[in-house]
Tab-separated table of C-alpha atoms and ligand atoms in Angstrom:
chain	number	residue	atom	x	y	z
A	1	UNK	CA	28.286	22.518	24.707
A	2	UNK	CA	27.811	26.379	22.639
A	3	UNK	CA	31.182	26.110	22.198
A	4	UNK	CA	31.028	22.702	20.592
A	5	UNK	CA	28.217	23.734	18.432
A	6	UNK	CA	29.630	26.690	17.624
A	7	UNK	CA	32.868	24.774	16.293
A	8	UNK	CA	30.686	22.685	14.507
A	9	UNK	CA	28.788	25.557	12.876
A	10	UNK	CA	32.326	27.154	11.673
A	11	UNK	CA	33.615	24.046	10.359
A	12	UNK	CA	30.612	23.420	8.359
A	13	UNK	CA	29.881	27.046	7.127
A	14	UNK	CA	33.388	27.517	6.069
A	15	UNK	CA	33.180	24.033	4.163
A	16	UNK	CA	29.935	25.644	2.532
A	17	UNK	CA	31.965	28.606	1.714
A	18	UNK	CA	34.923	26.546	-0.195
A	19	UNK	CA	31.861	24.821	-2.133
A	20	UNK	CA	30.310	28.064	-3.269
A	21	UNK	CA	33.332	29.576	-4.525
A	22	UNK	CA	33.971	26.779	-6.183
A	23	UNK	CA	30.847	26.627	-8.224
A	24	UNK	CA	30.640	31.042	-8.390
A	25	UNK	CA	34.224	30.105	-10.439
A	26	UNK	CA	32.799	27.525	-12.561
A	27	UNK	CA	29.846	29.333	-13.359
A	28	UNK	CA	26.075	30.478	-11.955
A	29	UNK	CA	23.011	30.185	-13.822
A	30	UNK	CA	19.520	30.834	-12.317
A	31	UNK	CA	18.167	27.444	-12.007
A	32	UNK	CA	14.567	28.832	-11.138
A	33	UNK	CA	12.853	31.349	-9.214
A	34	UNK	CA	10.484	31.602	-6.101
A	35	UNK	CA	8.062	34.461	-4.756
A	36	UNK	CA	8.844	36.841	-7.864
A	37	UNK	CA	10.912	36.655	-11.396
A	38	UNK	CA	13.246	38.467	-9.251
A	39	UNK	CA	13.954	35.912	-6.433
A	40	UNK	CA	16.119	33.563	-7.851
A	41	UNK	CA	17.722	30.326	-6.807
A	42	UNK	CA	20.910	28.825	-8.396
A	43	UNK	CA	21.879	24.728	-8.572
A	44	UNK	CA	25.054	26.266	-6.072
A	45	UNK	CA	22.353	27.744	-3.262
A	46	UNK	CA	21.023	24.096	-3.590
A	47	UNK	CA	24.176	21.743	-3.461
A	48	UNK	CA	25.768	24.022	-0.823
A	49	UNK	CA	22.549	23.286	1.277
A	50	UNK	CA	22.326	19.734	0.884
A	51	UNK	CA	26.236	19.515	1.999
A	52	UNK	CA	25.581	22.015	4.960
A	53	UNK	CA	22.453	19.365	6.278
A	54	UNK	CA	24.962	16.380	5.405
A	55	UNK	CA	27.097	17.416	7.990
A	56	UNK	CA	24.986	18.586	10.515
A	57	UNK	CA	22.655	15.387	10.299
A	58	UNK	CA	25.765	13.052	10.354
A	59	UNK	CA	27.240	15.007	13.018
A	60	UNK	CA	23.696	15.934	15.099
A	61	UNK	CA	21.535	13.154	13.991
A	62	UNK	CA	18.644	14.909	16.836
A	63	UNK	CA	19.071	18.030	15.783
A	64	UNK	CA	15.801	20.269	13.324
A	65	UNK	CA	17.071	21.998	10.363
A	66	UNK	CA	15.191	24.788	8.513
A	67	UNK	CA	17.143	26.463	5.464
A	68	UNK	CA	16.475	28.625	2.839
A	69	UNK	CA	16.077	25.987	-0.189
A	70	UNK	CA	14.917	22.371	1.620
A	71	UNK	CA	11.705	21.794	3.560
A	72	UNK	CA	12.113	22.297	7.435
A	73	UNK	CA	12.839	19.266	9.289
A	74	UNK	CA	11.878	18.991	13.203
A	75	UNK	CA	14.234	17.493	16.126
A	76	UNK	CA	14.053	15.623	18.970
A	77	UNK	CA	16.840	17.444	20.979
A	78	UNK	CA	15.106	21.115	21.326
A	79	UNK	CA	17.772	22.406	19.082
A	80	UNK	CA	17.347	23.633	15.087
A	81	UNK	CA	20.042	24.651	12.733
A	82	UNK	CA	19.065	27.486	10.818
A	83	UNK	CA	20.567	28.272	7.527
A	84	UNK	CA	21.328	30.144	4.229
A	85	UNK	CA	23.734	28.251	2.153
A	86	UNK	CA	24.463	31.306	0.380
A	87	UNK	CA	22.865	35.084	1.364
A	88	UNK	CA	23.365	37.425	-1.227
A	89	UNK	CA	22.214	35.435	-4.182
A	90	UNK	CA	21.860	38.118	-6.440
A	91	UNK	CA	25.409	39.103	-5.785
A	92	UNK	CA	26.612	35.671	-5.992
A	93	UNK	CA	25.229	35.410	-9.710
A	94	UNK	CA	26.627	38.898	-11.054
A	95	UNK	CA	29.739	37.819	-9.752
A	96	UNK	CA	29.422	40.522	-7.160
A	97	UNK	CA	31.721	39.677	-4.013
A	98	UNK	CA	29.425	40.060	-1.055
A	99	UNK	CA	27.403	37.260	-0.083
A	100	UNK	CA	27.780	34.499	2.427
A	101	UNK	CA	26.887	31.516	4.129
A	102	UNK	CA	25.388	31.566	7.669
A	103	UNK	CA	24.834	28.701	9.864
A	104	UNK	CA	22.851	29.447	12.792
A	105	UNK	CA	22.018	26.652	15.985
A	106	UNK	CA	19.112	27.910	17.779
A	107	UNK	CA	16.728	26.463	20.841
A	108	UNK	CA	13.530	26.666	19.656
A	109	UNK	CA	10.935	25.204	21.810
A	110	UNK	CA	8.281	25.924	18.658
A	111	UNK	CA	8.678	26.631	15.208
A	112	UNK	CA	7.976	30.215	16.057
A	113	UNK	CA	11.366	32.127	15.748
A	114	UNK	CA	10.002	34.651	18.291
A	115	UNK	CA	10.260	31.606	20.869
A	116	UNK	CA	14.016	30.731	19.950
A	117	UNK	CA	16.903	31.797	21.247
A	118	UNK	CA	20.524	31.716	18.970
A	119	UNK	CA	23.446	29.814	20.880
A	120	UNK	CA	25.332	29.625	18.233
A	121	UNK	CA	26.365	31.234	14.750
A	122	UNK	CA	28.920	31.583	11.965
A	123	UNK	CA	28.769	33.794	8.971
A	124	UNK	CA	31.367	33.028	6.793
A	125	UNK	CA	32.716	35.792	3.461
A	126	UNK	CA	34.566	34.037	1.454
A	127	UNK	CA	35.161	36.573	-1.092
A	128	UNK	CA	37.316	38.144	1.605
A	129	UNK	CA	38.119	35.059	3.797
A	130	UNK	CA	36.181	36.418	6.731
A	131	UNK	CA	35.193	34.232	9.083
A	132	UNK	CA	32.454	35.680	11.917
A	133	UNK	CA	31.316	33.542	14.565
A	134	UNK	CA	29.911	34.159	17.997
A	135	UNK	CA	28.297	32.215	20.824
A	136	UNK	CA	25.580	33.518	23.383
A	137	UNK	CA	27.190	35.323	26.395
A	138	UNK	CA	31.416	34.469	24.715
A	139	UNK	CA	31.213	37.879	22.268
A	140	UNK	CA	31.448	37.874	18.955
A	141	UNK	CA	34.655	37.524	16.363
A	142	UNK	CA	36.225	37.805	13.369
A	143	UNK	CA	39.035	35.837	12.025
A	144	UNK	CA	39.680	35.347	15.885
A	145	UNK	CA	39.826	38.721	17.040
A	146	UNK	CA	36.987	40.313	19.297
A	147	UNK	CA	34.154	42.671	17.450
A	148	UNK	CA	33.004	45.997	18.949
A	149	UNK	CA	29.963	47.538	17.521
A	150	UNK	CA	30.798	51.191	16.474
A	151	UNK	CA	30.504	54.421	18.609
A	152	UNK	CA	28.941	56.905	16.700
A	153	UNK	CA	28.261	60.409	17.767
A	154	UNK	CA	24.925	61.208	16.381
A	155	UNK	CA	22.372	59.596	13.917
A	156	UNK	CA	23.039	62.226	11.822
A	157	UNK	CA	26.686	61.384	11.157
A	158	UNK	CA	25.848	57.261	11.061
A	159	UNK	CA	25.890	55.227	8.255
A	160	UNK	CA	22.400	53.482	7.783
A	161	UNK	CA	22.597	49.586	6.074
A	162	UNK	CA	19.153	48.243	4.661
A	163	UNK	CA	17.608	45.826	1.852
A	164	UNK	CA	14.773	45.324	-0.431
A	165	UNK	CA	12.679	42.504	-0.597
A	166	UNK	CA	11.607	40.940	-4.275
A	167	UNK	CA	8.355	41.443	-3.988
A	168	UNK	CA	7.926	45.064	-6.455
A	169	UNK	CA	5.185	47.041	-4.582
A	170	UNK	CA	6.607	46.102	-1.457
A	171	UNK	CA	10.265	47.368	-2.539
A	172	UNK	CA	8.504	50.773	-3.799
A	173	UNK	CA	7.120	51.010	0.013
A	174	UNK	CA	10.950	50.291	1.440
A	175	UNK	CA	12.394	53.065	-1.331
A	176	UNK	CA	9.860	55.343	0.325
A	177	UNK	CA	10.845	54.545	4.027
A	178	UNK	CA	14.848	55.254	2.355
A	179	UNK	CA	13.593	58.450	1.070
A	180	UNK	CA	12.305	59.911	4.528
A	181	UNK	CA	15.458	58.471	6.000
A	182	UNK	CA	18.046	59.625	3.675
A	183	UNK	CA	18.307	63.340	4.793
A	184	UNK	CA	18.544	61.855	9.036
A	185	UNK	CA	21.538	59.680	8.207
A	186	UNK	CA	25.436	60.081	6.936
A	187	UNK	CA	24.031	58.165	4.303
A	188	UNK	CA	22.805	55.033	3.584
A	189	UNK	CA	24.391	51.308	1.736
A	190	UNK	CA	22.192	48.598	0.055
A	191	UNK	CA	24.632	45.900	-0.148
A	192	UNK	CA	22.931	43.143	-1.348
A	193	UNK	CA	23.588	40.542	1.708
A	194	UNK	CA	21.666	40.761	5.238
A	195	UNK	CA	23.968	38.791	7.006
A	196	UNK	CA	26.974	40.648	5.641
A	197	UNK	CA	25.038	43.863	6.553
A	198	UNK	CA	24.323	42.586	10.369
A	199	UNK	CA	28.671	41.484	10.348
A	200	UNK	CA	29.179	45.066	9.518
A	201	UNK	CA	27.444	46.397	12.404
A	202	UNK	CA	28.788	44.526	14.247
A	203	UNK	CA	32.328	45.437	13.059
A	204	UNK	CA	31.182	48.917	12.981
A	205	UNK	CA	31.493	49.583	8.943
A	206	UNK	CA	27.734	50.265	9.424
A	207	UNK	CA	26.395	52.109	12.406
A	208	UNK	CA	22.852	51.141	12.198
A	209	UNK	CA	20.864	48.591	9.920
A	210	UNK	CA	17.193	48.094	9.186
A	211	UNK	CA	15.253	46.027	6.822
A	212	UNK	CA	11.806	44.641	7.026
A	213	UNK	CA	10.901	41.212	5.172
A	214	UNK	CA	14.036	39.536	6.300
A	215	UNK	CA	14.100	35.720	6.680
A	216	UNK	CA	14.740	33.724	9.884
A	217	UNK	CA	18.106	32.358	7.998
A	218	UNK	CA	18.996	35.707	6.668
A	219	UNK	CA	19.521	36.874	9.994
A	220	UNK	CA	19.913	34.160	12.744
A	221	UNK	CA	23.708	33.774	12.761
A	222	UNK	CA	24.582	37.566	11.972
A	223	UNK	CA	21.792	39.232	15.165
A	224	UNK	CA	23.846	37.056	17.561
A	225	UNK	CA	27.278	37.951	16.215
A	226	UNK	CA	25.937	41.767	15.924
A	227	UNK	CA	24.246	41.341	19.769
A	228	UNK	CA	27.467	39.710	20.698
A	229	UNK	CA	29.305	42.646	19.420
A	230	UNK	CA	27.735	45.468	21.760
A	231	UNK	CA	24.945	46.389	18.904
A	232	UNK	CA	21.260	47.178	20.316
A	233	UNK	CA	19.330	44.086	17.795
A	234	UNK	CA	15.560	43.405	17.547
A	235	UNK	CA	13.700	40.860	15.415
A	236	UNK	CA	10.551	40.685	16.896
A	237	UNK	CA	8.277	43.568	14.900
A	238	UNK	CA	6.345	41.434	12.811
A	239	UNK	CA	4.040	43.772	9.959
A	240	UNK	CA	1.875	41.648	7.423
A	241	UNK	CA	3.984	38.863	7.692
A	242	UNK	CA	6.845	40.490	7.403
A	243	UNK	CA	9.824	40.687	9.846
A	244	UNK	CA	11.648	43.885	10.646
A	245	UNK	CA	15.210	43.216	12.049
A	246	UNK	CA	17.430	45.986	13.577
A	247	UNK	CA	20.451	46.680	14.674
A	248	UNK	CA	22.496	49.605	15.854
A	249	UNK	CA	25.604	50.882	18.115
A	250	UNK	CA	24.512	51.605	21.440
A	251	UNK	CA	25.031	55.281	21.518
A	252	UNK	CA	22.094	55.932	18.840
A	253	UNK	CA	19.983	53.139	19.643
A	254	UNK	CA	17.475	55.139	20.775
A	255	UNK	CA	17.203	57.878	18.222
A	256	UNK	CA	17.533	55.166	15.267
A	257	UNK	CA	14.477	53.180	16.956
A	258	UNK	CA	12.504	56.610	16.620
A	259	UNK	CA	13.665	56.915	12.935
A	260	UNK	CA	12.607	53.469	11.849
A	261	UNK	CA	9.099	53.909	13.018
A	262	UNK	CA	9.339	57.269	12.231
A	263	UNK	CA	10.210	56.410	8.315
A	264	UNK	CA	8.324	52.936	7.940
A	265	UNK	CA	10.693	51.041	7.683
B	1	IPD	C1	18.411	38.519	0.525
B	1	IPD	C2	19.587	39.391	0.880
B	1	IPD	C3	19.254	40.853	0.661
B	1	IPD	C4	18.038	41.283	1.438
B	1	IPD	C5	16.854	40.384	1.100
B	1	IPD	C6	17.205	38.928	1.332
B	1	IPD	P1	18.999	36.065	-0.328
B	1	IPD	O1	18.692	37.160	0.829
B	1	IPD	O2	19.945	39.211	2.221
B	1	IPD	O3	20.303	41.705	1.062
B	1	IPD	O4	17.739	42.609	1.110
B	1	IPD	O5	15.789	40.759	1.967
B	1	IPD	O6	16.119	38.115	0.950
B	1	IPD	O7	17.764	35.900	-1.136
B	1	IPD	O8	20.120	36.594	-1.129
B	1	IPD	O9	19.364	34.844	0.459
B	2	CA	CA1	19.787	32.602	0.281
């Protein structure tokens, strides 16, 4: 059954992905934007959407959906795809190549994403043709091959991953938490995609990521793969509204938990 839905995920976010590129080639324009002047959406983040809940809906007719850019639909079955047709949109309209789709299946017995639990999810890179899937309890992978979270001596030799939210006071409060964190850390990347940033933990081309604000379809697909990988993940911390989602190897788990709180993140 995960597997099945897992397959169905892949096929269906990697469809997404051919879309995308297709339209990132053709050319992006902001099409109109959402909580700040900042926060844009593109006609792409749309169309990519609507083909992603095509599928699913023809394919799971039972089945909630709740994406980034259509209102949430409820189920019958006790199952919900969650999903960003394209994370990263910033990137995706400078051209930049880091941003993604993610399609996410979860059980959620409410619409409270603190009550679900991911079976299922595929990120999919297709600036890079990187496909990351994983299903709950079968590990995580990439392009086939098994992921391993990284094994980092110390905090202070770990790469940090975070983001910034659109919202301008709140991004000078998350520059602030950087600033306390900067001189803990290796150093740290703002790469523009959550989802991307969660797949590299779970690769280990980031030791540790934290960001606060994050989205239910930024991160559902890319905390299971990272989880599934050996990474220490939490998505629970809920501030204002606002979600903080973490993830980091094993070996500074601890010590990164302490510098998150620690720097306000
Ligand atoms: C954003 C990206 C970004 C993160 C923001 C997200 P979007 O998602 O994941 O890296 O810092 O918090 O909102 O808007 O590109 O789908
Ligand atoms: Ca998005």
């Amino acid at each position: 059954m995960t597997a099945d839905l897992l397959e169905l995920a892949t096929r269906v976010a990697v469809e997404a992905g051919e879309l995308a590129t297709l339209r990132r080639a053709e050319g992006v324009e902001v099409a109109a934007t959402k909580s700040s002047l900042v926060d844009v959406v593109t006609a792409a983040d749309r169309e990519v959407e609507a083909l992603i809940r095509r599928r699913i809906q023809d394919a799971r007719p039972g089945d909630g959906f709740y994406g980034e850019e259509s209102d949430a639909a409820v189920g019958t079955s006790g199952l919900t795809w969650v999903v960003d047709p394209i994370d990263g949109t910033v990137n995706y309209l400078y051209g930049i190549p880091r941003w993604a789709v993610s399609v996410a299946v979860v059980e959620a017995p409410t619409q409270d994403p603190d009550t679900w639990t991911a079976l299922a999810g595929c990120v999919v890179d297709p600036s890079h043709g990187d496909v990351y899937r994983a299903a709950v309890g079968a590990g995580a992978t990439l392009g086939g091959r098994a992921l391993r979270a990284s094994r980092p001596a110390s905090l202070a030799t770990s790469l940090l991953g975070t983001g910034f939210g659109y919202d301008a006071a709140i991004r000078r409060e998350q520059a602030d938490a950087v600033a306390r964190a900067i001189g803990e850390v290796r150093d740290i990347r703002r790469a523009g995609a959550a989802a991307l940033d969660l797949c590299d933990v779970a690769r280990g081309r980031l030791d540790a990521y934290a960001e606060r604000g994050v989205q239910p379809w930024d991160y559902a697909a890319a905390a299971l793969i990272a989880s599934e990988a050996g990474a220490v993940v939490h998505s629970t911390d809920l501030r204002e509204g606002r979600r903080l989602v973490t993830a980091a190897a094993p070996a500074i788990a601890h010590d990164f938990a302490k510098l998150v709180r620690d720097a306000g993140f």
